[in-house]
mmCIF file of C-alpha atoms in Angstrom:
data_model
loop_
_atom_site.group_PDB
_atom_site.id
_atom_site.type_symbol
_atom_site.label_atom_id
_atom_site.label_comp_id
_atom_site.label_asym_id
_atom_site.label_seq_id
_atom_site.Cartn_x
_atom_site.Cartn_y
_atom_site.Cartn_z
ATOM 1 C CA UNK A 1 20.832 -10.551 12.543
ATOM 2 C CA UNK A 2 17.237 -10.887 11.264
ATOM 3 C CA UNK A 3 16.504 -13.547 8.641
ATOM 4 C CA UNK A 4 16.267 -12.376 5.078
ATOM 5 C CA UNK A 5 12.851 -12.514 3.458
ATOM 6 C CA UNK A 6 12.472 -15.525 1.175
ATOM 7 C CA UNK A 7 11.930 -14.627 -2.440
ATOM 8 C CA UNK A 8 10.011 -17.062 -4.660
ATOM 9 C CA UNK A 9 9.518 -16.736 -8.438
ATOM 10 C CA UNK A 10 6.906 -18.567 -10.399
ATOM 11 C CA UNK A 11 7.912 -19.524 -13.902
ATOM 12 C CA UNK A 12 5.599 -20.617 -16.718
ATOM 13 C CA UNK A 13 6.736 -22.378 -19.927
ATOM 14 C CA UNK A 14 6.081 -20.310 -22.943
ATOM 15 C CA UNK A 15 4.294 -22.387 -25.659
ATOM 16 C CA UNK A 16 5.353 -21.249 -29.076
ATOM 17 C CA UNK A 17 4.120 -22.397 -32.477
ATOM 18 C CA UNK A 18 3.549 -26.093 -33.069
ATOM 19 C CA UNK A 19 4.990 -29.271 -31.614
ATOM 20 C CA UNK A 20 7.982 -28.769 -33.840
ATOM 21 C CA UNK A 21 8.804 -25.335 -32.250
ATOM 22 C CA UNK A 22 10.936 -24.378 -29.256
ATOM 23 C CA UNK A 23 9.876 -22.803 -25.973
ATOM 24 C CA UNK A 24 11.001 -20.183 -23.482
ATOM 25 C CA UNK A 25 10.527 -19.077 -19.888
ATOM 26 C CA UNK A 26 9.742 -15.672 -18.426
ATOM 27 C CA UNK A 27 9.288 -14.377 -14.891
ATOM 28 C CA UNK A 28 5.580 -14.209 -14.144
ATOM 29 C CA UNK A 29 5.449 -12.776 -10.607
ATOM 30 C CA UNK A 30 7.936 -12.281 -7.767
ATOM 31 C CA UNK A 31 6.481 -12.570 -4.273
ATOM 32 C CA UNK A 32 7.900 -11.633 -0.894
ATOM 33 C CA UNK A 33 7.096 -14.171 1.775
ATOM 34 C CA UNK A 34 6.648 -11.890 4.754
ATOM 35 C CA UNK A 35 5.031 -14.341 7.168
ATOM 36 C CA UNK A 36 8.274 -16.235 7.904
ATOM 37 C CA UNK A 37 10.281 -13.096 8.774
ATOM 38 C CA UNK A 38 7.535 -11.254 10.680
ATOM 39 C CA UNK A 39 8.162 -8.203 8.521
ATOM 40 C CA UNK A 40 5.268 -6.470 6.774
ATOM 41 C CA UNK A 41 5.357 -6.457 2.991
ATOM 42 C CA UNK A 42 4.130 -2.895 2.629
ATOM 43 C CA UNK A 43 6.209 0.238 2.531
ATOM 44 C CA UNK A 44 5.475 1.060 6.212
ATOM 45 C CA UNK A 45 7.860 -1.718 7.438
ATOM 46 C CA UNK A 46 10.912 0.499 7.724
ATOM 47 C CA UNK A 47 13.121 -1.987 9.556
ATOM 48 C CA UNK A 48 12.638 -4.654 6.957
ATOM 49 C CA UNK A 49 13.109 -2.083 4.211
ATOM 50 C CA UNK A 50 16.389 -0.933 5.771
ATOM 51 C CA UNK A 51 17.708 -4.477 6.120
ATOM 52 C CA UNK A 52 16.798 -5.418 2.593
ATOM 53 C CA UNK A 53 18.268 -2.210 1.255
ATOM 54 C CA UNK A 54 21.516 -2.696 3.160
ATOM 55 C CA UNK A 55 21.964 -6.191 1.788
ATOM 56 C CA UNK A 56 20.899 -5.490 -1.771
ATOM 57 C CA UNK A 57 23.624 -5.727 -4.420
ATOM 58 C CA UNK A 58 25.001 -2.676 -6.088
ATOM 59 C CA UNK A 59 22.807 -1.431 -8.902
ATOM 60 C CA UNK A 60 23.733 -2.666 -12.354
ATOM 61 C CA UNK A 61 24.966 -0.134 -14.880
ATOM 62 C CA UNK A 62 22.240 1.308 -17.080
ATOM 63 C CA UNK A 63 21.824 -0.340 -20.487
ATOM 64 C CA UNK A 64 20.324 0.905 -23.689
ATOM 65 C CA UNK A 65 16.581 0.360 -23.765
ATOM 66 C CA UNK A 66 15.799 -2.592 -25.991
ATOM 67 C CA UNK A 67 12.848 -5.024 -26.042
ATOM 68 C CA UNK A 68 15.151 -7.742 -24.757
ATOM 69 C CA UNK A 69 16.551 -5.611 -21.901
ATOM 70 C CA UNK A 70 13.078 -4.568 -20.768
ATOM 71 C CA UNK A 71 11.919 -8.154 -20.814
ATOM 72 C CA UNK A 72 14.879 -9.489 -18.806
ATOM 73 C CA UNK A 73 13.838 -10.908 -15.436
ATOM 74 C CA UNK A 74 16.016 -9.586 -12.500
ATOM 75 C CA UNK A 75 17.307 -11.852 -9.785
ATOM 76 C CA UNK A 76 15.517 -12.215 -6.440
ATOM 77 C CA UNK A 77 15.295 -8.950 -4.538
ATOM 78 C CA UNK A 78 15.139 -6.682 -7.566
ATOM 79 C CA UNK A 79 12.044 -4.562 -7.987
ATOM 80 C CA UNK A 80 8.993 -6.016 -9.790
ATOM 81 C CA UNK A 81 9.085 -5.489 -13.586
ATOM 82 C CA UNK A 82 6.846 -2.867 -15.000
ATOM 83 C CA UNK A 83 3.572 -3.951 -16.550
ATOM 84 C CA UNK A 84 3.744 -4.485 -20.290
ATOM 85 C CA UNK A 85 7.458 -5.285 -20.266
ATOM 86 C CA UNK A 86 7.064 -9.059 -20.677
ATOM 87 C CA UNK A 87 9.433 -10.840 -23.023
ATOM 88 C CA UNK A 88 8.324 -11.302 -26.617
ATOM 89 C CA UNK A 89 7.997 -14.922 -27.774
ATOM 90 C CA UNK A 90 11.044 -16.311 -29.508
ATOM 91 C CA UNK A 91 10.651 -16.823 -33.232
ATOM 92 C CA UNK A 92 9.344 -20.273 -34.258
ATOM 93 C CA UNK A 93 12.269 -22.567 -35.069
ATOM 94 C CA UNK A 94 10.957 -26.030 -36.067
ATOM 95 C CA UNK A 95 13.195 -29.047 -35.887
ATOM 96 C CA UNK A 96 12.458 -29.633 -39.588
ATOM 97 C CA UNK A 97 14.142 -26.736 -41.392
ATOM 98 C CA UNK A 98 12.168 -27.019 -44.653
ATOM 99 C CA UNK A 99 8.439 -26.704 -43.997
ATOM 100 C CA UNK A 100 7.422 -25.992 -47.572
ATOM 101 C CA UNK A 101 5.980 -29.511 -47.887
ATOM 102 C CA UNK A 102 3.308 -28.645 -45.298
ATOM 103 C CA UNK A 103 1.396 -26.588 -47.850
ATOM 104 C CA UNK A 104 -2.281 -25.797 -47.213
ATOM 105 C CA UNK A 105 -4.869 -28.072 -48.801
ATOM 106 C CA UNK A 106 -8.023 -27.115 -50.696
ATOM 107 C CA UNK A 107 -11.116 -26.605 -48.613
ATOM 108 C CA UNK A 108 -12.839 -29.748 -49.860
ATOM 109 C CA UNK A 109 -10.010 -31.954 -48.555
ATOM 110 C CA UNK A 110 -9.394 -30.307 -45.188
ATOM 111 C CA UNK A 111 -11.252 -33.065 -43.312
ATOM 112 C CA UNK A 112 -9.221 -35.822 -45.011
ATOM 113 C CA UNK A 113 -5.847 -37.217 -43.964
ATOM 114 C CA UNK A 114 -3.115 -35.005 -45.374
ATOM 115 C CA UNK A 115 -1.460 -37.807 -47.360
ATOM 116 C CA UNK A 116 -4.756 -38.911 -48.878
ATOM 117 C CA UNK A 117 -5.679 -35.329 -49.762
ATOM 118 C CA UNK A 118 -2.338 -34.782 -51.477
ATOM 119 C CA UNK A 119 -2.945 -37.873 -53.611
ATOM 120 C CA UNK A 120 -6.430 -36.662 -54.554
ATOM 121 C CA UNK A 121 -4.885 -33.353 -55.609
ATOM 122 C CA UNK A 122 -2.337 -35.273 -57.700
ATOM 123 C CA UNK A 123 0.402 -33.517 -55.748
ATOM 124 C CA UNK A 124 3.073 -36.192 -55.912
ATOM 125 C CA UNK A 125 5.722 -34.004 -54.281
ATOM 126 C CA UNK A 126 3.564 -33.262 -51.248
ATOM 127 C CA UNK A 127 2.436 -36.883 -50.941
ATOM 128 C CA UNK A 128 6.017 -38.123 -50.981
ATOM 129 C CA UNK A 129 7.033 -35.529 -48.405
ATOM 130 C CA UNK A 130 4.229 -36.614 -46.083
ATOM 131 C CA UNK A 131 5.414 -40.202 -46.380
ATOM 132 C CA UNK A 132 9.024 -39.214 -45.751
ATOM 133 C CA UNK A 133 7.988 -37.409 -42.590
ATOM 134 C CA UNK A 134 6.063 -40.343 -41.178
ATOM 135 C CA UNK A 135 2.473 -40.059 -42.386
ATOM 136 C CA UNK A 136 0.392 -43.148 -41.619
ATOM 137 C CA UNK A 137 0.040 -44.777 -45.038
ATOM 138 C CA UNK A 138 -2.825 -47.080 -43.999
ATOM 139 C CA UNK A 139 -5.004 -44.386 -42.435
ATOM 140 C CA UNK A 140 -8.631 -44.888 -43.462
ATOM 141 C CA UNK A 141 -10.717 -41.885 -44.478
ATOM 142 C CA UNK A 142 -14.185 -41.201 -43.031
ATOM 143 C CA UNK A 143 -15.542 -42.690 -46.255
ATOM 144 C CA UNK A 144 -13.616 -45.926 -45.791
ATOM 145 C CA UNK A 145 -10.954 -45.327 -48.432
ATOM 146 C CA UNK A 146 -7.173 -45.673 -48.289
ATOM 147 C CA UNK A 147 -4.275 -43.757 -49.786
ATOM 148 C CA UNK A 148 -3.185 -46.832 -51.763
ATOM 149 C CA UNK A 149 -6.582 -47.254 -53.420
ATOM 150 C CA UNK A 150 -6.649 -43.529 -54.216
ATOM 151 C CA UNK A 151 -3.248 -43.813 -55.901
ATOM 152 C CA UNK A 152 -4.486 -46.816 -57.902
ATOM 153 C CA UNK A 153 -7.500 -44.884 -59.156
ATOM 154 C CA UNK A 154 -5.175 -42.046 -60.145
ATOM 155 C CA UNK A 155 -3.158 -44.599 -62.117
ATOM 156 C CA UNK A 156 0.064 -43.452 -60.450
ATOM 157 C CA UNK A 157 2.495 -46.351 -60.311
ATOM 158 C CA UNK A 158 5.092 -44.036 -58.717
ATOM 159 C CA UNK A 159 2.837 -43.241 -55.751
ATOM 160 C CA UNK A 160 1.699 -46.849 -55.555
ATOM 161 C CA UNK A 161 5.288 -48.052 -55.311
ATOM 162 C CA UNK A 162 6.140 -45.369 -52.756
ATOM 163 C CA UNK A 163 3.171 -46.321 -50.568
ATOM 164 C CA UNK A 164 4.061 -50.003 -50.790
ATOM 165 C CA UNK A 165 7.679 -49.255 -49.879
ATOM 166 C CA UNK A 166 6.398 -47.376 -46.832
ATOM 167 C CA UNK A 167 4.456 -50.453 -45.744
ATOM 168 C CA UNK A 168 0.983 -49.888 -47.215
ATOM 169 C CA UNK A 169 -1.229 -52.968 -46.911
ATOM 170 C CA UNK A 170 -1.963 -54.296 -50.418
ATOM 171 C CA UNK A 171 -4.826 -56.379 -49.009
ATOM 172 C CA UNK A 172 -6.713 -53.508 -47.384
ATOM 173 C CA UNK A 173 -9.894 -52.711 -49.374
ATOM 174 C CA UNK A 174 -10.881 -49.233 -50.482
ATOM 175 C CA UNK A 175 -14.188 -47.396 -50.430
ATOM 176 C CA UNK A 176 -15.701 -49.921 -52.848
ATOM 177 C CA UNK A 177 -14.918 -52.742 -50.453
ATOM 178 C CA UNK A 178 -12.632 -54.370 -53.030
ATOM 179 C CA UNK A 179 -8.939 -55.283 -52.739
ATOM 180 C CA UNK A 180 -6.394 -53.065 -54.517
ATOM 181 C CA UNK A 181 -5.577 -55.800 -57.063
ATOM 182 C CA UNK A 182 -9.205 -55.848 -58.196
ATOM 183 C CA UNK A 183 -9.231 -52.055 -58.629
ATOM 184 C CA UNK A 184 -6.099 -52.138 -60.769
ATOM 185 C CA UNK A 185 -7.380 -55.019 -62.907
ATOM 186 C CA UNK A 186 -10.803 -53.469 -63.497
ATOM 187 C CA UNK A 187 -9.359 -50.075 -64.478
ATOM 188 C CA UNK A 188 -6.657 -51.575 -66.731
ATOM 189 C CA UNK A 189 -3.896 -50.005 -64.646
ATOM 190 C CA UNK A 190 -1.126 -52.369 -65.793
ATOM 191 C CA UNK A 191 1.860 -50.432 -64.306
ATOM 192 C CA UNK A 192 0.010 -50.101 -60.998
ATOM 193 C CA UNK A 193 -0.865 -53.797 -61.027
ATOM 194 C CA UNK A 194 2.785 -54.591 -61.719
ATOM 195 C CA UNK A 195 3.756 -52.711 -58.555
ATOM 196 C CA UNK A 196 1.148 -54.571 -56.488
ATOM 197 C CA UNK A 197 2.207 -57.986 -57.783
ATOM 198 C CA UNK A 198 5.878 -57.152 -57.222
ATOM 199 C CA UNK A 199 5.038 -56.319 -53.603
ATOM 200 C CA UNK A 200 3.480 -59.760 -53.122
ATOM 201 C CA UNK A 201 -0.206 -59.287 -53.925
ATOM 202 C CA UNK A 202 -2.028 -62.509 -54.832
ATOM 203 C CA UNK A 203 -2.978 -62.519 -58.551
ATOM 204 C CA UNK A 204 -5.903 -64.846 -57.746
ATOM 205 C CA UNK A 205 -7.482 -62.567 -55.133
ATOM 206 C CA UNK A 206 -11.259 -63.002 -55.250
ATOM 207 C CA UNK A 207 -13.638 -60.098 -55.740
ATOM 208 C CA UNK A 208 -15.509 -59.408 -52.496
ATOM 209 C CA UNK A 209 -19.269 -59.894 -52.427
ATOM 210 C CA UNK A 210 -21.715 -58.286 -52.375
ATOM 211 C CA UNK A 211 -20.269 -55.908 -54.924
ATOM 212 C CA UNK A 212 -20.691 -52.190 -54.226
ATOM 213 C CA UNK A 213 -22.832 -50.312 -56.748
ATOM 214 C CA UNK A 214 -19.889 -48.011 -57.526
ATOM 215 C CA UNK A 215 -17.890 -51.030 -58.654
ATOM 216 C CA UNK A 216 -20.801 -52.357 -60.711
ATOM 217 C CA UNK A 217 -21.238 -48.995 -62.453
ATOM 218 C CA UNK A 218 -17.548 -49.005 -63.395
ATOM 219 C CA UNK A 219 -17.847 -52.454 -64.996
ATOM 220 C CA UNK A 220 -19.302 -51.172 -68.258
ATOM 221 C CA UNK A 221 -20.062 -54.465 -70.003
ATOM 222 C CA UNK A 222 -23.432 -56.070 -69.391
ATOM 223 C CA UNK A 223 -21.946 -59.538 -68.862
ATOM 224 C CA UNK A 224 -19.583 -58.231 -66.206
ATOM 225 C CA UNK A 225 -22.314 -56.303 -64.420
ATOM 226 C CA UNK A 226 -24.495 -59.404 -64.456
ATOM 227 C CA UNK A 227 -21.649 -61.478 -63.033
ATOM 228 C CA UNK A 228 -21.134 -58.994 -60.202
ATOM 229 C CA UNK A 229 -24.810 -59.250 -59.291
ATOM 230 C CA UNK A 230 -25.632 -62.897 -60.019
ATOM 231 C CA UNK A 231 -22.310 -64.683 -59.536
ATOM 232 C CA UNK A 232 -19.476 -64.653 -57.010
ATOM 233 C CA UNK A 233 -15.790 -65.415 -56.674
ATOM 234 C CA UNK A 234 -14.508 -63.565 -59.726
ATOM 235 C CA UNK A 235 -10.740 -63.124 -60.023
ATOM 236 C CA UNK A 236 -8.692 -60.316 -61.601
ATOM 237 C CA UNK A 237 -7.957 -62.597 -64.567
ATOM 238 C CA UNK A 238 -11.696 -62.960 -65.157
ATOM 239 C CA UNK A 239 -12.081 -59.172 -65.107
ATOM 240 C CA UNK A 240 -9.401 -58.877 -67.786
ATOM 241 C CA UNK A 241 -10.900 -61.719 -69.816
ATOM 242 C CA UNK A 242 -14.341 -60.185 -70.006
ATOM 243 C CA UNK A 243 -12.913 -56.765 -70.927
ATOM 244 C CA UNK A 244 -10.418 -58.066 -73.484
ATOM 245 C CA UNK A 245 -7.446 -56.637 -71.599
ATOM 246 C CA UNK A 246 -4.631 -58.729 -73.063
ATOM 247 C CA UNK A 247 -1.714 -56.842 -71.498
ATOM 248 C CA UNK A 248 -3.063 -57.133 -67.963
ATOM 249 C CA UNK A 249 -4.069 -60.759 -68.514
ATOM 250 C CA UNK A 250 -0.539 -61.616 -69.661
ATOM 251 C CA UNK A 251 0.870 -59.836 -66.611
ATOM 252 C CA UNK A 252 -1.394 -61.815 -64.271
ATOM 253 C CA UNK A 253 -0.586 -65.119 -65.976
ATOM 254 C CA UNK A 254 3.146 -64.499 -65.693
ATOM 255 C CA UNK A 255 2.630 -63.675 -62.014
ATOM 256 C CA UNK A 256 0.999 -67.073 -61.489
ATOM 257 C CA UNK A 257 -2.718 -66.409 -61.993
ATOM 258 C CA UNK A 258 -4.661 -69.620 -62.544
ATOM 259 C CA UNK A 259 -6.861 -70.286 -65.570
ATOM 260 C CA UNK A 260 -8.454 -73.201 -63.689
ATOM 261 C CA UNK A 261 -10.262 -71.125 -61.083
ATOM 262 C CA UNK A 262 -13.971 -70.624 -61.676
ATOM 263 C CA UNK A 263 -16.756 -68.550 -60.193
ATOM 264 C CA UNK A 264 -18.432 -70.092 -57.190
ATOM 265 C CA UNK A 265 -22.041 -70.005 -58.416
ATOM 266 C CA UNK A 266 -22.133 -70.402 -62.211
ATOM 267 C CA UNK A 267 -18.707 -72.083 -62.456
ATOM 268 C CA UNK A 268 -17.418 -69.859 -65.237
ATOM 269 C CA UNK A 269 -13.714 -69.859 -66.068
ATOM 270 C CA UNK A 270 -11.651 -66.999 -67.514
ATOM 271 C CA UNK A 271 -11.837 -68.621 -70.945
ATOM 272 C CA UNK A 272 -15.648 -68.604 -70.748
ATOM 273 C CA UNK A 273 -15.692 -64.844 -70.252
ATOM 274 C CA UNK A 274 -13.333 -64.302 -73.200
ATOM 275 C CA UNK A 275 -15.402 -66.615 -75.415
ATOM 276 C CA UNK A 276 -18.631 -64.809 -74.568
ATOM 277 C CA UNK A 277 -17.118 -61.591 -75.909
ATOM 278 C CA UNK A 278 -15.353 -63.291 -78.833
ATOM 279 C CA UNK A 279 -11.815 -62.202 -77.921
ATOM 280 C CA UNK A 280 -9.899 -64.578 -80.203
ATOM 281 C CA UNK A 281 -6.398 -63.432 -79.321
ATOM 282 C CA UNK A 282 -7.114 -63.424 -75.590
ATOM 283 C CA UNK A 283 -8.621 -66.907 -75.825
ATOM 284 C CA UNK A 284 -5.376 -68.161 -77.328
ATOM 285 C CA UNK A 285 -3.367 -66.538 -74.554
ATOM 286 C CA UNK A 286 -5.574 -68.060 -71.852
ATOM 287 C CA UNK A 287 -5.121 -71.453 -73.507
ATOM 288 C CA UNK A 288 -1.360 -71.174 -73.127
ATOM 289 C CA UNK A 289 -0.282 -69.761 -76.454
ATOM 290 C CA UNK A 290 2.592 -67.297 -76.633
ATOM 291 C CA UNK A 291 1.101 -63.792 -76.944
ATOM 292 C CA UNK A 292 4.035 -62.729 -79.098
ATOM 293 C CA UNK A 293 3.509 -65.404 -81.755
ATOM 294 C CA UNK A 294 0.919 -66.162 -84.420
ATOM 295 C CA UNK A 295 -0.624 -69.632 -84.779
ATOM 296 C CA UNK A 296 0.987 -71.784 -87.417
ATOM 297 C CA UNK A 297 -2.130 -73.883 -88.052
ATOM 298 C CA UNK A 298 -5.530 -72.605 -89.116
ATOM 299 C CA UNK A 299 -8.738 -74.187 -90.413
ATOM 300 C CA UNK A 300 -11.156 -72.557 -92.831
ATOM 301 C CA UNK A 301 -14.651 -74.008 -93.275
ATOM 302 C CA UNK A 302 -16.488 -72.767 -96.367
ATOM 303 C CA UNK A 303 -20.221 -73.243 -95.808
ATOM 304 C CA UNK A 304 -21.120 -72.456 -99.409
ATOM 305 C CA UNK A 305 -18.746 -75.145 -100.700
ATOM 306 C CA UNK A 306 -19.243 -77.502 -97.740
ATOM 307 C CA UNK A 307 -15.510 -77.954 -97.532
ATOM 308 C CA UNK A 308 -12.795 -77.580 -94.881
ATOM 309 C CA UNK A 309 -9.176 -76.545 -95.461
ATOM 310 C CA UNK A 310 -6.229 -76.970 -93.111
ATOM 311 C CA UNK A 311 -3.535 -74.328 -93.564
ATOM 312 C CA UNK A 312 -0.007 -74.157 -92.203
ATOM 313 C CA UNK A 313 1.676 -70.761 -92.341
ATOM 314 C CA UNK A 314 -1.039 -69.682 -94.773
ATOM 315 C CA UNK A 315 -0.704 -72.581 -97.214
ATOM 316 C CA UNK A 316 -3.297 -75.347 -97.606
ATOM 317 C CA UNK A 317 -1.898 -78.716 -96.556
ATOM 318 C CA UNK A 318 -5.143 -80.735 -96.442
ATOM 319 C CA UNK A 319 -8.851 -80.454 -97.208
ATOM 320 C CA UNK A 320 -12.045 -82.509 -97.186
ATOM 321 C CA UNK A 321 -15.806 -82.389 -97.681
ATOM 322 C CA UNK A 322 -17.956 -81.535 -94.647
ATOM 323 C CA UNK A 323 -21.561 -81.418 -93.542
ATOM 324 C CA UNK A 324 -22.529 -78.303 -91.598
ATOM 325 C CA UNK A 325 -25.771 -77.538 -89.752
ATOM 326 C CA UNK A 326 -28.998 -78.022 -91.615
ATOM 327 C CA UNK A 327 -31.790 -75.456 -91.831
ATOM 328 C CA UNK A 328 -32.939 -74.423 -88.383
ATOM 329 C CA UNK A 329 -29.607 -75.591 -86.910
ATOM 330 C CA UNK A 330 -27.335 -73.484 -89.093
ATOM 331 C CA UNK A 331 -23.647 -73.421 -88.285
ATOM 332 C CA UNK A 332 -22.932 -69.775 -87.396
ATOM 333 C CA UNK A 333 -20.146 -68.111 -89.400
ATOM 334 C CA UNK A 334 -17.393 -66.384 -87.463
ATOM 335 C CA UNK A 335 -13.948 -66.582 -85.908
ATOM 336 C CA UNK A 336 -13.339 -69.412 -83.462
ATOM 337 C CA UNK A 337 -10.639 -71.007 -81.364
ATOM 338 C CA UNK A 338 -10.344 -74.686 -80.516
ATOM 339 C CA UNK A 339 -10.873 -74.607 -76.747
ATOM 340 C CA UNK A 340 -11.134 -78.355 -76.005
ATOM 341 C CA UNK A 341 -10.154 -81.635 -77.675
ATOM 342 C CA UNK A 342 -11.698 -85.019 -76.859
ATOM 343 C CA UNK A 343 -10.682 -88.168 -78.682
ATOM 344 C CA UNK A 344 -13.917 -89.765 -77.482
ATOM 345 C CA UNK A 345 -16.937 -87.617 -76.700
ATOM 346 C CA UNK A 346 -20.668 -88.149 -76.324
ATOM 347 C CA UNK A 347 -23.009 -85.254 -76.891
ATOM 348 C CA UNK A 348 -24.653 -84.108 -73.680
ATOM 349 C CA UNK A 349 -27.512 -82.638 -75.745
ATOM 350 C CA UNK A 350 -28.264 -85.323 -78.340
ATOM 351 C CA UNK A 351 -26.528 -88.232 -76.578
ATOM 352 C CA UNK A 352 -24.707 -89.431 -79.677
ATOM 353 C CA UNK A 353 -21.045 -90.343 -80.117
ATOM 354 C CA UNK A 354 -18.816 -87.636 -81.590
ATOM 355 C CA UNK A 355 -15.282 -89.046 -82.009
ATOM 356 C CA UNK A 356 -12.325 -86.652 -82.318
ATOM 357 C CA UNK A 357 -14.425 -83.763 -81.057
ATOM 358 C CA UNK A 358 -12.783 -80.314 -81.152
ATOM 359 C CA UNK A 359 -14.954 -77.761 -79.350
ATOM 360 C CA UNK A 360 -15.093 -74.180 -80.651
ATOM 361 C CA UNK A 361 -15.201 -71.174 -78.292
ATOM 362 C CA UNK A 362 -16.452 -73.268 -75.347
ATOM 363 C CA UNK A 363 -19.754 -73.587 -77.205
ATOM 364 C CA UNK A 364 -21.930 -76.558 -78.134
ATOM 365 C CA UNK A 365 -20.563 -76.737 -81.682
ATOM 366 C CA UNK A 366 -17.285 -78.122 -82.943
ATOM 367 C CA UNK A 367 -15.535 -80.310 -85.480
ATOM 368 C CA UNK A 368 -15.950 -84.078 -85.153
ATOM 369 C CA UNK A 369 -16.166 -87.317 -87.094
ATOM 370 C CA UNK A 370 -19.559 -88.169 -88.556
ATOM 371 C CA UNK A 371 -21.581 -89.012 -91.605
ATOM 372 C CA UNK A 372 -20.777 -86.570 -94.400
ATOM 373 C CA UNK A 373 -23.114 -86.014 -97.329
ATOM 374 C CA UNK A 374 -21.448 -82.955 -98.822
ATOM 375 C CA UNK A 375 -24.465 -80.860 -97.820
ATOM 376 C CA UNK A 376 -25.819 -79.406 -94.551
ATOM 377 C CA UNK A 377 -27.017 -82.247 -92.313
ATOM 378 C CA UNK A 378 -25.935 -81.740 -88.687
ATOM 379 C CA UNK A 379 -27.427 -79.993 -85.658
ATOM 380 C CA UNK A 380 -24.852 -77.212 -85.933
ATOM 381 C CA UNK A 381 -21.477 -78.946 -85.747
ATOM 382 C CA UNK A 382 -19.138 -79.445 -88.687
ATOM 383 C CA UNK A 383 -18.957 -83.134 -89.532
ATOM 384 C CA UNK A 384 -15.730 -84.515 -90.970
ATOM 385 C CA UNK A 385 -15.109 -87.880 -92.633
ATOM 386 C CA UNK A 386 -13.788 -90.252 -89.906
ATOM 387 C CA UNK A 387 -10.356 -90.651 -91.505
ATOM 388 C CA UNK A 388 -9.933 -86.909 -91.990
ATOM 389 C CA UNK A 389 -11.303 -86.169 -88.517
ATOM 390 C CA UNK A 390 -8.493 -88.243 -87.027
ATOM 391 C CA UNK A 391 -5.862 -86.501 -89.172
ATOM 392 C CA UNK A 392 -7.214 -83.059 -88.319
ATOM 393 C CA UNK A 393 -7.321 -84.016 -84.648
ATOM 394 C CA UNK A 394 -3.621 -84.933 -84.738
ATOM 395 C CA UNK A 395 -2.556 -81.826 -86.672
ATOM 396 C CA UNK A 396 -4.517 -79.232 -84.723
ATOM 397 C CA UNK A 397 -4.140 -78.186 -81.110
ATOM 398 C CA UNK A 398 -5.958 -76.241 -78.428
ATOM 399 C CA UNK A 399 -5.581 -72.565 -79.265
ATOM 400 C CA UNK A 400 -5.563 -72.989 -83.042
ATOM 401 C CA UNK A 401 -8.029 -70.826 -84.924
ATOM 402 C CA UNK A 402 -10.979 -71.907 -87.039
ATOM 403 C CA UNK A 403 -12.681 -69.550 -89.472
ATOM 404 C CA UNK A 404 -16.169 -70.388 -90.694
ATOM 405 C CA UNK A 405 -17.182 -68.358 -93.732
ATOM 406 C CA UNK A 406 -20.671 -68.195 -95.343
#
């Protein structure tokens, strides 16, 4: 009996939808391999046609014409399907049933990472969905920014916490080239900074240099801008000190920020920045005073009377005559804080002894023992009688306030 012709079918995977979709197969082209049997493939080969016909299975019962029936591929030996009867693609069935989170983005963010773009659009729901479905939280944009830094600028502590929980690097700088902690401290984003510190960020992280112009422009205060340009090694606590941000400063101090760190060029401490701006309350906090309490002790120096008064809880407990700065070296009126105390001190300007020296606002003036005439006589400091200077020195502490009135 002659050998049957070999029937070969080529199949091609049907690509449907996205990587989340399924796929299908359809019969592309049946081919009769006539060379192995010696039988011609055209209709003139009657012998082969007879043999194939005699061995063909009985015809299947007719079915109602449907798109699926027309697209069904017959087994080997059945006639070639008619042109145009190919199977329709199966409907897209992603493995993730709910695809509403993959919403289109505005045109201006189409070139950005989807998670980053969602944060820029303040679409918290979409951003969280991208994170849940595996978005790379540390992906850097073409402009060098990160999703975490974008969330910090938005002031969203919820997104910041979510990004940190998903493994975002709290050390990775943003487009300004600065660490996330610095961004939060500069913008007074206390809840965001709380999230960063809770995740392990270092409260003493140094500001990177050189400072990007965008960061300088956001500084606002002239002293801070000058420090960005002419100094280096600023810390978040210094940023808060120069801006008078008490809440953020307290947060940093409770997280372990050091008041003993200074800038690397001009050697300025956080207290120096606060003193330059005259932030009395913040100075007290930086000197270790409880931010929730008021000072019990206070000194009032009356320049017109040339007299000093020590008050406790608002009541005068001691007083004495003083000698303030003479003409040309006038003692400036204002609110001060005792920032340093030295039992023995020698002036670095005039090279004279100034026992029981209590420095005011990190400046060159202070209270100290000296010759008192009852009239202006000093180079700017407030002289106290030696016996009273010692008593005042024992009663007063660093962080106590001094008010000098005209």
